[in-house]
mmCIF file of C-alpha atoms and ligand atoms in Angstrom:
data_model
loop_
_atom_site.group_PDB
_atom_site.id
_atom_site.type_symbol
_atom_site.label_atom_id
_atom_site.label_comp_id
_atom_site.label_asym_id
_atom_site.label_seq_id
_atom_site.Cartn_x
_atom_site.Cartn_y
_atom_site.Cartn_z
ATOM 1 C CA MET C 1364 166.198 86.322 128.987
ATOM 2 C CA ASN C 1365 168.842 87.517 128.021
ATOM 3 C CA PHE C 1366 169.583 90.541 125.535
ATOM 4 C CA PHE C 1367 170.631 87.766 122.032
ATOM 5 C CA LYS C 1368 167.216 85.197 123.725
ATOM 6 C CA TYR C 1369 164.965 88.314 123.429
ATOM 7 C CA ILE C 1370 166.848 89.396 120.183
ATOM 8 C CA ARG C 1371 166.658 86.035 118.388
ATOM 9 C CA CYS C 1372 161.927 85.368 119.489
ATOM 10 C CA LEU C 1373 161.390 88.841 118.198
ATOM 11 C CA LEU C 1374 162.934 88.145 115.012
ATOM 12 C CA LYS C 1375 161.553 85.254 114.658
ATOM 13 C CA ARG C 1376 157.713 86.791 115.696
ATOM 14 C CA ILE C 1377 158.886 89.600 112.909
ATOM 15 C CA GLU C 1378 159.348 86.324 110.852
ATOM 16 C CA GLN C 1379 156.177 83.816 111.961
ATOM 17 C CA THR C 1380 154.323 88.126 111.214
ATOM 18 C CA LEU C 1381 156.142 88.921 108.198
ATOM 19 C CA LEU C 1382 155.183 85.197 106.605
ATOM 20 C CA GLY C 1383 151.619 84.849 108.747
ATOM 21 C CA VAL C 1384 150.535 88.370 106.425
ATOM 22 C CA ALA C 1385 152.203 87.402 103.052
ATOM 23 C CA PHE C 1386 150.319 83.837 103.090
ATOM 24 C CA VAL C 1387 147.321 85.560 103.692
ATOM 25 C CA GLU C 1388 148.377 88.234 100.985
ATOM 26 C CA PHE C 1389 148.779 84.992 98.479
ATOM 27 C CA VAL C 1390 145.358 83.339 99.979
ATOM 28 C CA ARG C 1391 143.710 87.402 99.387
ATOM 29 C CA TYR C 1392 145.307 87.400 95.745
ATOM 30 C CA ASN C 1393 144.668 83.888 94.722
ATOM 31 C CA ASP C 1394 141.752 83.634 96.543
ATOM 32 C CA GLU C 1395 139.851 83.349 93.709
ATOM 33 C CA LYS C 1396 142.353 80.741 91.509
ATOM 34 C CA ILE C 1397 142.860 78.828 94.985
ATOM 35 C CA LYS C 1398 138.480 77.852 95.238
ATOM 36 C CA ARG C 1399 138.700 77.202 91.042
ATOM 37 C CA MET C 1400 140.739 73.878 92.615
ATOM 38 C CA TRP C 1401 138.597 72.896 94.254
ATOM 39 C CA LYS C 1402 135.472 73.985 93.701
ATOM 40 C CA MET C 1403 132.764 73.908 90.597
ATOM 41 C CA LYS C 1404 130.007 75.913 88.882
ATOM 42 C CA ALA C 1405 126.772 72.975 88.973
ATOM 43 C CA VAL C 1406 123.084 73.932 89.306
ATOM 44 C CA VAL C 1407 121.621 72.210 92.709
ATOM 45 C CA TYR C 1408 118.846 70.790 93.494
ATOM 46 C CA GLU C 1409 118.160 71.371 97.287
ATOM 47 C CA GLY C 1410 114.223 70.774 96.893
ATOM 48 C CA ILE C 1411 110.471 71.630 95.325
ATOM 49 C CA GLY C 1412 111.298 75.264 94.204
ATOM 50 C CA LYS C 1413 114.628 75.382 95.382
ATOM 51 C CA VAL C 1414 117.404 75.177 92.400
ATOM 52 C CA PHE C 1415 120.804 77.485 92.730
ATOM 53 C CA LEU C 1416 123.174 77.599 91.021
ATOM 54 C CA LYS C 1417 125.682 77.410 93.571
ATOM 55 C CA ASP C 1418 129.487 76.923 93.815
ATOM 56 C CA VAL C 1419 130.011 72.880 95.324
ATOM 57 C CA GLU C 1420 133.178 70.522 95.425
ATOM 58 C CA LYS C 1421 134.898 69.269 92.312
ATOM 59 C CA PRO C 1422 134.137 64.868 92.032
ATOM 60 C CA TYR C 1423 137.250 63.443 92.942
ATOM 61 C CA LEU C 1424 138.266 60.970 90.019
ATOM 62 C CA GLY C 1425 137.932 57.510 92.150
ATOM 63 C CA GLU C 1426 139.903 54.171 90.889
ATOM 64 C CA ASP C 1427 137.030 53.213 88.719
ATOM 65 C CA THR C 1428 135.464 56.082 87.497
ATOM 66 C CA VAL C 1429 136.247 59.114 84.984
ATOM 67 C CA ILE C 1430 135.867 62.372 84.730
ATOM 68 C CA VAL C 1431 134.350 64.560 82.007
ATOM 69 C CA LYS C 1432 134.511 68.030 81.644
ATOM 70 C CA VAL C 1433 131.125 69.287 79.609
ATOM 71 C CA HIS C 1434 131.179 70.886 76.687
ATOM 72 C CA SER C 1435 126.946 70.674 76.975
ATOM 73 C CA CYS C 1436 124.097 69.814 78.896
ATOM 74 C CA ALA C 1437 120.181 70.045 77.096
ATOM 75 C CA ILE C 1438 117.918 71.421 79.382
ATOM 76 C CA CYS C 1439 114.929 68.187 79.644
ATOM 77 C CA GLY C 1440 111.507 68.046 80.472
ATOM 78 C CA THR C 1441 112.559 67.094 83.734
ATOM 79 C CA ASP C 1442 114.425 69.294 84.909
ATOM 80 C CA VAL C 1443 111.998 72.645 84.146
ATOM 81 C CA LYS C 1444 110.035 69.692 86.269
ATOM 82 C CA ALA C 1445 111.880 69.398 89.652
ATOM 83 C CA TYR C 1446 112.717 72.916 89.395
ATOM 84 C CA THR C 1447 108.818 74.376 89.190
ATOM 85 C CA ILE C 1448 106.634 71.679 90.879
ATOM 86 C CA GLY C 1449 109.050 69.125 91.648
ATOM 87 C CA ILE C 1450 110.129 65.457 91.716
ATOM 88 C CA ALA C 1451 109.696 63.422 94.474
ATOM 89 C CA SER C 1452 111.808 61.103 94.102
ATOM 90 C CA ILE C 1453 114.893 63.305 93.757
ATOM 91 C CA LYS C 1454 116.816 63.224 97.239
ATOM 92 C CA PRO C 1455 117.932 66.376 97.539
ATOM 93 C CA PRO C 1456 121.075 68.098 96.718
ATOM 94 C CA VAL C 1457 121.398 66.455 93.415
ATOM 95 C CA ILE C 1458 123.463 68.043 90.617
ATOM 96 C CA LEU C 1459 120.568 67.661 87.963
ATOM 97 C CA GLY C 1460 121.824 67.635 83.859
ATOM 98 C CA HIS C 1461 121.488 64.252 82.375
ATOM 99 C CA GLU C 1462 121.647 65.261 78.501
ATOM 100 C CA PHE C 1463 125.474 65.743 78.043
ATOM 101 C CA VAL C 1464 127.789 65.376 75.586
ATOM 102 C CA GLY C 1465 132.149 66.251 77.742
ATOM 103 C CA GLU C 1466 135.501 65.706 77.255
ATOM 104 C CA VAL C 1467 136.871 62.452 79.121
ATOM 105 C CA VAL C 1468 139.824 64.431 81.488
ATOM 106 C CA GLU C 1469 141.190 61.624 84.360
ATOM 107 C CA THR C 1470 140.125 57.950 84.491
ATOM 108 C CA GLY C 1471 140.804 55.451 87.386
ATOM 109 C CA LYS C 1472 143.240 52.520 87.299
ATOM 110 C CA ARG C 1473 140.190 50.121 86.823
ATOM 111 C CA ILE C 1474 138.750 52.077 83.894
ATOM 112 C CA THR C 1475 140.072 51.248 79.734
ATOM 113 C CA GLY C 1476 138.364 52.113 76.745
ATOM 114 C CA PHE C 1477 138.486 55.632 77.810
ATOM 115 C CA HIS C 1478 141.215 58.143 77.571
ATOM 116 C CA PRO C 1479 141.631 61.818 78.551
ATOM 117 C CA GLY C 1480 140.660 63.549 75.329
ATOM 118 C CA ASP C 1481 137.665 61.431 74.726
ATOM 119 C CA ARG C 1482 134.696 62.814 73.567
ATOM 120 C CA VAL C 1483 131.515 60.579 75.206
ATOM 121 C CA THR C 1484 127.895 61.656 75.720
ATOM 122 C CA MET C 1485 126.144 58.576 77.519
ATOM 123 C CA ALA C 1486 122.430 57.013 78.156
ATOM 124 C CA THR C 1487 121.971 58.660 81.673
ATOM 125 C CA THR C 1488 120.037 55.348 84.005
ATOM 126 C CA LEU C 1489 122.613 52.818 85.181
ATOM 127 C CA PRO C 1490 121.401 49.312 85.343
ATOM 128 C CA CYS C 1491 122.480 47.452 87.918
ATOM 129 C CA GLY C 1492 122.832 44.263 85.446
ATOM 130 C CA ARG C 1493 121.706 41.255 87.297
ATOM 131 C CA CYS C 1494 118.179 42.659 88.161
ATOM 132 C CA ARG C 1495 115.635 40.186 86.747
ATOM 133 C CA MET C 1496 114.487 43.414 84.355
ATOM 134 C CA CYS C 1497 118.297 43.318 83.322
ATOM 135 C CA ARG C 1498 118.311 40.025 82.655
ATOM 136 C CA MET C 1499 115.666 40.358 80.245
ATOM 137 C CA HIS C 1500 117.397 43.460 78.758
ATOM 138 C CA LEU C 1501 115.149 45.328 79.645
ATOM 139 C CA PHE C 1502 118.284 47.448 81.533
ATOM 140 C CA ASN C 1503 115.684 50.703 81.679
ATOM 141 C CA MET C 1504 113.139 49.262 83.565
ATOM 142 C CA CYS C 1505 115.868 48.622 86.110
ATOM 143 C CA LEU C 1506 114.332 47.867 89.598
ATOM 144 C CA ASN C 1507 118.024 49.082 90.952
ATOM 145 C CA LYS C 1508 118.452 51.749 88.521
ATOM 146 C CA LEU C 1509 120.524 54.760 89.329
ATOM 147 C CA PRO C 1510 119.622 57.438 87.279
ATOM 148 C CA VAL C 1511 122.210 60.389 86.491
ATOM 149 C CA GLY C 1512 121.032 63.746 87.020
ATOM 150 C CA THR C 1513 118.412 63.171 89.837
ATOM 151 C CA HIS C 1514 119.991 60.770 91.811
ATOM 152 C CA THR C 1515 123.499 61.214 91.269
ATOM 153 C CA ASN C 1516 125.223 64.321 90.624
ATOM 154 C CA GLY C 1517 124.558 65.196 86.782
ATOM 155 C CA ALA C 1518 126.158 67.526 84.059
ATOM 156 C CA PHE C 1519 124.535 70.695 84.876
ATOM 157 C CA ALA C 1520 128.589 71.105 85.723
ATOM 158 C CA GLU C 1521 131.613 72.423 84.978
ATOM 159 C CA TYR C 1522 132.677 68.290 85.885
ATOM 160 C CA LEU C 1523 130.542 65.698 86.403
ATOM 161 C CA GLU C 1524 131.460 62.531 88.581
ATOM 162 C CA VAL C 1525 130.765 58.567 85.765
ATOM 163 C CA PRO C 1526 130.385 56.384 88.801
ATOM 164 C CA PHE C 1527 131.692 52.641 87.576
ATOM 165 C CA ARG C 1528 128.044 51.295 86.484
ATOM 166 C CA GLY C 1529 128.130 53.807 83.704
ATOM 167 C CA VAL C 1530 131.106 52.474 82.264
ATOM 168 C CA GLU C 1531 130.928 48.314 83.144
ATOM 169 C CA HIS C 1532 126.795 48.054 81.117
ATOM 170 C CA GLY C 1533 127.880 50.409 78.019
ATOM 171 C CA ASN C 1534 126.502 53.171 79.628
ATOM 172 C CA LEU C 1535 129.141 56.143 78.265
ATOM 173 C CA MET C 1536 130.031 56.114 74.425
ATOM 174 C CA HIS C 1537 131.838 57.970 72.692
ATOM 175 C CA VAL C 1538 130.440 60.497 70.266
ATOM 176 C CA PRO C 1539 131.566 60.142 66.424
ATOM 177 C CA ASP C 1540 133.895 63.039 64.735
ATOM 178 C CA THR C 1541 130.713 64.254 63.022
ATOM 179 C CA LEU C 1542 128.644 65.367 65.314
ATOM 180 C CA SER C 1543 128.845 68.037 67.303
ATOM 181 C CA ASP C 1544 128.324 68.624 70.978
ATOM 182 C CA ASP C 1545 125.497 70.370 70.770
ATOM 183 C CA ASP C 1546 124.057 68.285 68.803
ATOM 184 C CA GLY C 1547 125.612 65.246 70.696
ATOM 185 C CA SER C 1548 123.462 66.039 73.638
ATOM 186 C CA ILE C 1549 119.643 65.919 71.912
ATOM 187 C CA ALA C 1550 121.037 61.559 71.764
ATOM 188 C CA GLU C 1551 119.099 61.057 74.829
ATOM 189 C CA PRO C 1552 116.192 62.673 74.272
ATOM 190 C CA LEU C 1553 116.356 60.575 70.907
ATOM 191 C CA GLY C 1554 117.097 57.402 71.950
ATOM 192 C CA CYS C 1555 113.459 58.121 74.686
ATOM 193 C CA VAL C 1556 112.127 57.956 71.364
ATOM 194 C CA ILE C 1557 113.283 54.985 69.470
ATOM 195 C CA ASN C 1558 112.959 52.732 72.308
ATOM 196 C CA GLY C 1559 109.082 53.676 71.859
ATOM 197 C CA GLN C 1560 109.345 53.152 67.978
ATOM 198 C CA ASN C 1561 111.310 50.156 68.420
ATOM 199 C CA LEU C 1562 108.498 48.967 71.623
ATOM 200 C CA ALA C 1563 105.573 50.500 68.623
ATOM 201 C CA HIS C 1564 107.550 49.007 65.550
ATOM 202 C CA VAL C 1565 107.437 51.693 63.997
ATOM 203 C CA GLY C 1566 108.717 51.420 60.343
ATOM 204 C CA PHE C 1567 107.211 51.066 56.337
ATOM 205 C CA PRO C 1568 104.547 51.688 55.668
ATOM 206 C CA ASP C 1569 103.164 52.742 57.936
ATOM 207 C CA THR C 1570 100.436 56.366 58.710
ATOM 208 C CA VAL C 1571 102.588 57.391 61.546
ATOM 209 C CA ALA C 1572 100.291 60.805 63.613
ATOM 210 C CA VAL C 1573 102.556 62.285 66.692
ATOM 211 C CA ILE C 1574 100.494 64.198 69.443
ATOM 212 C CA GLY C 1575 101.965 67.274 70.700
ATOM 213 C CA GLY C 1576 104.980 70.426 69.095
ATOM 214 C CA GLY C 1577 107.236 69.471 71.534
ATOM 215 C CA PRO C 1578 110.662 68.541 71.348
ATOM 216 C CA LEU C 1579 110.082 65.046 71.934
ATOM 217 C CA GLY C 1580 107.047 64.647 69.495
ATOM 218 C CA LEU C 1581 109.261 66.584 66.921
ATOM 219 C CA LEU C 1582 111.637 64.000 67.650
ATOM 220 C CA HIS C 1583 108.968 61.018 67.137
ATOM 221 C CA ALA C 1584 107.573 62.529 63.429
ATOM 222 C CA GLU C 1585 111.795 62.924 62.735
ATOM 223 C CA THR C 1586 112.438 59.530 62.876
ATOM 224 C CA ALA C 1587 109.110 58.254 62.127
ATOM 225 C CA LYS C 1588 109.864 59.429 58.391
ATOM 226 C CA ALA C 1589 113.922 58.121 58.974
ATOM 227 C CA ARG C 1590 111.954 54.673 59.458
ATOM 228 C CA GLY C 1591 110.894 53.989 56.682
ATOM 229 C CA ALA C 1592 106.797 55.411 56.912
ATOM 230 C CA LEU C 1593 105.734 56.367 54.113
ATOM 231 C CA VAL C 1594 103.436 59.618 55.637
ATOM 232 C CA THR C 1595 104.037 61.773 59.473
ATOM 233 C CA VAL C 1596 101.362 63.825 60.187
ATOM 234 C CA LEU C 1597 102.277 65.904 63.928
ATOM 235 C CA VAL C 1598 98.964 67.391 65.991
ATOM 236 C CA GLN C 1599 99.728 70.240 67.406
ATOM 237 C CA ARG C 1600 97.463 72.871 69.619
ATOM 238 C CA SER C 1601 99.705 75.734 68.628
ATOM 239 C CA PRO C 1602 99.401 78.188 66.292
ATOM 240 C CA LYS C 1603 102.891 79.214 67.871
ATOM 241 C CA ARG C 1604 104.438 75.821 68.422
ATOM 242 C CA CYS C 1605 102.449 74.730 64.674
ATOM 243 C CA GLU C 1606 104.340 77.809 62.897
ATOM 244 C CA MET C 1607 107.421 75.978 64.528
ATOM 245 C CA ALA C 1608 107.457 72.342 62.954
ATOM 246 C CA ARG C 1609 107.007 74.123 60.053
ATOM 247 C CA ALA C 1610 111.139 73.499 60.058
ATOM 248 C CA PHE C 1611 110.925 70.181 60.710
ATOM 249 C CA ASN C 1612 110.201 67.066 58.076
ATOM 250 C CA ILE C 1613 107.143 66.434 58.489
ATOM 251 C CA ASP C 1614 104.501 65.939 55.408
ATOM 252 C CA HIS C 1615 101.394 67.690 57.535
ATOM 253 C CA VAL C 1616 100.906 69.915 60.787
ATOM 254 C CA VAL C 1617 97.929 69.191 61.944
ATOM 255 C CA CYS C 1618 96.229 72.420 63.510
ATOM 256 C CA SER C 1619 94.194 71.326 66.212
ATOM 257 C CA GLN C 1620 93.113 74.895 67.115
ATOM 258 C CA SER C 1621 91.699 75.694 63.444
ATOM 259 C CA GLU C 1622 91.391 72.264 62.365
ATOM 260 C CA ASP C 1623 89.768 68.868 64.065
ATOM 261 C CA PRO C 1624 92.220 66.486 64.602
ATOM 262 C CA VAL C 1625 90.469 64.058 63.910
ATOM 263 C CA GLN C 1626 88.949 64.600 60.478
ATOM 264 C CA ALA C 1627 91.735 65.804 59.559
ATOM 265 C CA VAL C 1628 93.816 62.460 59.748
ATOM 266 C CA MET C 1629 91.162 60.449 58.435
ATOM 267 C CA ASP C 1630 90.674 62.888 55.482
ATOM 268 C CA LEU C 1631 94.950 61.691 54.843
ATOM 269 C CA THR C 1632 94.075 57.640 54.739
ATOM 270 C CA SER C 1633 91.251 57.540 53.531
ATOM 271 C CA GLY C 1634 89.091 56.736 56.134
ATOM 272 C CA ALA C 1635 91.159 53.989 57.404
ATOM 273 C CA GLY C 1636 92.905 55.928 60.449
ATOM 274 C CA ALA C 1637 96.973 56.448 60.836
ATOM 275 C CA ASP C 1638 98.279 53.372 61.487
ATOM 276 C CA VAL C 1639 100.212 53.928 64.477
ATOM 277 C CA VAL C 1640 98.806 56.769 67.042
ATOM 278 C CA ILE C 1641 102.336 57.907 69.534
ATOM 279 C CA ASN C 1642 101.171 60.868 72.229
ATOM 280 C CA ALA C 1643 103.370 63.069 73.265
ATOM 281 C CA ALA C 1644 101.248 65.555 75.451
ATOM 282 C CA PRO C 1645 101.281 64.939 79.183
ATOM 283 C CA ASP C 1646 98.287 65.557 78.600
ATOM 284 C CA ARG C 1647 94.826 63.300 79.047
ATOM 285 C CA ASP C 1648 92.735 64.582 76.522
ATOM 286 C CA ALA C 1649 95.683 64.257 73.771
ATOM 287 C CA VAL C 1650 94.848 60.459 75.284
ATOM 288 C CA ARG C 1651 91.744 59.814 73.908
ATOM 289 C CA LEU C 1652 91.855 61.808 71.062
ATOM 290 C CA ALA C 1653 95.203 59.215 70.347
ATOM 291 C CA PHE C 1654 92.058 56.237 70.158
ATOM 292 C CA ARG C 1655 89.728 58.903 67.701
ATOM 293 C CA LEU C 1656 92.339 58.547 65.394
ATOM 294 C CA VAL C 1657 93.552 55.369 65.692
ATOM 295 C CA ALA C 1658 93.033 52.690 62.660
ATOM 296 C CA LYS C 1659 91.703 49.224 62.475
ATOM 297 C CA GLY C 1660 94.315 46.766 64.125
ATOM 298 C CA GLY C 1661 96.390 49.199 64.337
ATOM 299 C CA ARG C 1662 99.038 50.928 67.879
ATOM 300 C CA VAL C 1663 99.161 53.169 70.396
ATOM 301 C CA SER C 1664 102.074 54.896 71.705
ATOM 302 C CA LEU C 1665 101.351 55.814 75.651
ATOM 303 C CA PHE C 1666 105.127 58.393 75.432
ATOM 304 C CA ALA C 1667 104.000 60.389 77.402
ATOM 305 C CA SER C 1668 103.103 60.735 81.421
ATOM 306 C CA VAL C 1669 99.625 62.212 82.376
ATOM 307 C CA PRO C 1670 99.473 64.550 85.343
ATOM 308 C CA LYS C 1671 100.304 62.257 88.728
ATOM 309 C CA ASP C 1672 97.141 64.073 90.033
ATOM 310 C CA ASP C 1673 94.743 62.214 88.282
ATOM 311 C CA PRO C 1674 96.796 60.104 85.809
ATOM 312 C CA PHE C 1675 93.009 57.786 84.661
ATOM 313 C CA VAL C 1676 91.491 58.477 81.594
ATOM 314 C CA GLY C 1677 88.654 56.807 80.740
ATOM 315 C CA LEU C 1678 89.273 54.477 77.879
ATOM 316 C CA ASP C 1679 85.777 52.392 75.750
ATOM 317 C CA VAL C 1680 87.247 49.285 76.383
ATOM 318 C CA ASN C 1681 85.304 47.812 73.394
ATOM 319 C CA PHE C 1682 86.916 50.379 70.559
ATOM 320 C CA ILE C 1683 89.942 49.068 72.102
ATOM 321 C CA HIS C 1684 89.002 45.144 72.149
ATOM 322 C CA TYR C 1685 87.034 44.670 68.573
ATOM 323 C CA ASN C 1686 89.676 46.871 66.706
ATOM 324 C CA GLN C 1687 92.276 45.257 67.140
ATOM 325 C CA VAL C 1688 94.074 47.869 68.668
ATOM 326 C CA SER C 1689 97.483 47.607 70.551
ATOM 327 C CA VAL C 1690 99.342 49.703 73.463
ATOM 328 C CA PHE C 1691 102.495 50.345 73.934
ATOM 329 C CA GLY C 1692 103.561 52.015 77.209
ATOM 330 C CA ALA C 1693 107.162 53.325 76.852
ATOM 331 C CA SER C 1694 109.137 55.274 79.150
ATOM 332 C CA ASP C 1695 113.130 56.138 78.797
ATOM 333 C CA SER C 1696 115.857 54.352 77.046
ATOM 334 C CA THR C 1697 118.993 52.565 76.571
ATOM 335 C CA ALA C 1698 122.656 52.638 76.133
ATOM 336 C CA ARG C 1699 121.692 49.920 72.489
ATOM 337 C CA ASN C 1700 119.484 53.119 71.818
ATOM 338 C CA HIS C 1701 121.607 56.130 73.702
ATOM 339 C CA ASN C 1702 123.694 54.144 70.399
ATOM 340 C CA GLU C 1703 120.425 54.610 67.436
ATOM 341 C CA ALA C 1704 120.493 58.177 68.367
ATOM 342 C CA LEU C 1705 123.739 58.790 67.355
ATOM 343 C CA ALA C 1706 123.243 57.021 64.405
ATOM 344 C CA LEU C 1707 120.354 58.588 63.337
ATOM 345 C CA LEU C 1708 121.818 62.380 64.825
ATOM 346 C CA SER C 1709 124.657 61.100 62.723
ATOM 347 C CA SER C 1710 123.114 60.627 59.656
ATOM 348 C CA GLY C 1711 121.883 64.000 59.234
ATOM 349 C CA ARG C 1712 117.620 62.552 59.071
ATOM 350 C CA ILE C 1713 116.900 65.248 62.624
ATOM 351 C CA SER C 1714 117.054 69.126 61.850
ATOM 352 C CA THR C 1715 118.430 69.481 65.349
ATOM 353 C CA LYS C 1716 119.059 73.657 62.981
ATOM 354 C CA ALA C 1717 116.201 74.284 63.929
ATOM 355 C CA LEU C 1718 114.933 71.704 67.528
ATOM 356 C CA ILE C 1719 117.903 73.237 69.180
ATOM 357 C CA THR C 1720 116.692 77.319 69.534
ATOM 358 C CA HIS C 1721 118.303 78.674 72.683
ATOM 359 C CA ARG C 1722 121.851 78.290 74.105
ATOM 360 C CA PHE C 1723 123.756 79.542 77.109
ATOM 361 C CA ALA C 1724 126.295 79.020 79.556
ATOM 362 C CA LEU C 1725 125.126 78.053 82.817
ATOM 363 C CA ASP C 1726 124.143 81.277 84.689
ATOM 364 C CA GLY C 1727 121.479 80.679 81.941
ATOM 365 C CA PHE C 1728 120.516 78.050 82.981
ATOM 366 C CA PHE C 1729 117.525 79.628 84.499
ATOM 367 C CA LYS C 1730 116.068 82.264 80.925
ATOM 368 C CA GLY C 1731 116.781 78.354 79.239
ATOM 369 C CA ILE C 1732 113.988 77.444 82.201
ATOM 370 C CA GLU C 1733 111.682 80.494 81.142
ATOM 371 C CA ALA C 1734 112.162 80.169 76.967
ATOM 372 C CA ILE C 1735 111.373 75.977 78.385
ATOM 373 C CA LYS C 1736 108.682 77.746 80.310
ATOM 374 C CA THR C 1737 106.672 80.154 78.363
ATOM 375 C CA ARG C 1738 107.229 77.870 74.769
ATOM 376 C CA GLU C 1739 109.321 80.273 72.888
ATOM 377 C CA ALA C 1740 111.835 77.334 72.807
ATOM 378 C CA LEU C 1741 112.206 73.922 71.780
ATOM 379 C CA LYS C 1742 115.572 73.370 72.525
ATOM 380 C CA VAL C 1743 117.377 74.330 74.855
ATOM 381 C CA VAL C 1744 121.746 73.465 74.987
ATOM 382 C CA ILE C 1745 123.938 74.837 78.112
ATOM 383 C CA HIS C 1746 127.809 75.336 77.765
ATOM 384 C CA PRO C 1747 128.705 75.249 80.968
HETATM 385 ZN ZN1 ZN Y 111 115.350 63.886 78.984
HETATM 386 ZN ZN1 ZN Y 112 119.244 46.074 86.989
#
């Protein structure tokens, strides 16, 4: 090797090394920034009792999807269940969260009707639109449904990718300007409440008894009032929750630990019983109680599920038969119910101020779960 070639080689080495060092330094200096370009924080379900806050890849825009920056996402009983006892139908890993409001940041080529900056929420059980149940417009019963936040990534994350199905069947919808992000996140559970009350035809001039003073029970009582029910009664066991219920627009709160709920409802209805009884407590005793509170010709809505290891309840069939009691199952909601929920929330007839008791950043998710488990919280909203 001649001298000049040697010098050139040496300079190249130095240059490479300097560049290399500079590159490594640059990456190190901007590590957090670079990572944030394609990573985001999310609450990921990885199996029973295995829910973690971790860095995951940001969703990429497809030509028929919408990317939403999540502003508010409320914790649902489903999320608590997923965290504590697990849900067999969830296919991990998946980002939890399905009660959200966010802002559109990107839309795919095939998307119309949504633009960056739009505030949106979604009825998160996405139907196929083609099966027998969808043809009957029972979209929440879709045989090929895709529930967001359990079967596809949800909204306890900085960003959410809305699949085309969400746009195709009207599940993704705009949030009225009059509604805050946090209040809008209540539309999903309220949609489920409305589905139950549509099925049980709740309205004027019903006396409606609701069993269970959790967030869903409270929403049921106020929704019944908004639909024209003349008298609403909430039956709740724990005195603490009874106290919390008094902040809501409910005619009578019956604390069943100190008062006989059957006697209380009979006294309020001149011995007739309630026209409609809605069970919003995940408890077999509550189901049995519902049939003791209902009037002749009345309706019972089985809104809450009961523990799946023993879902059987002994019922007096003759009571149902001779008294012409109608029983309604109710589960989940459709885009129509979600839309109705947004309208009801906008009307100001739901006490969201008393309902949303806790707010946390994404890293407060587990604190939120604890607050729900200890029954200190009603609704917890997370701000990713
Ligand atoms: Zn929910
Ligand atoms: Zn379907």
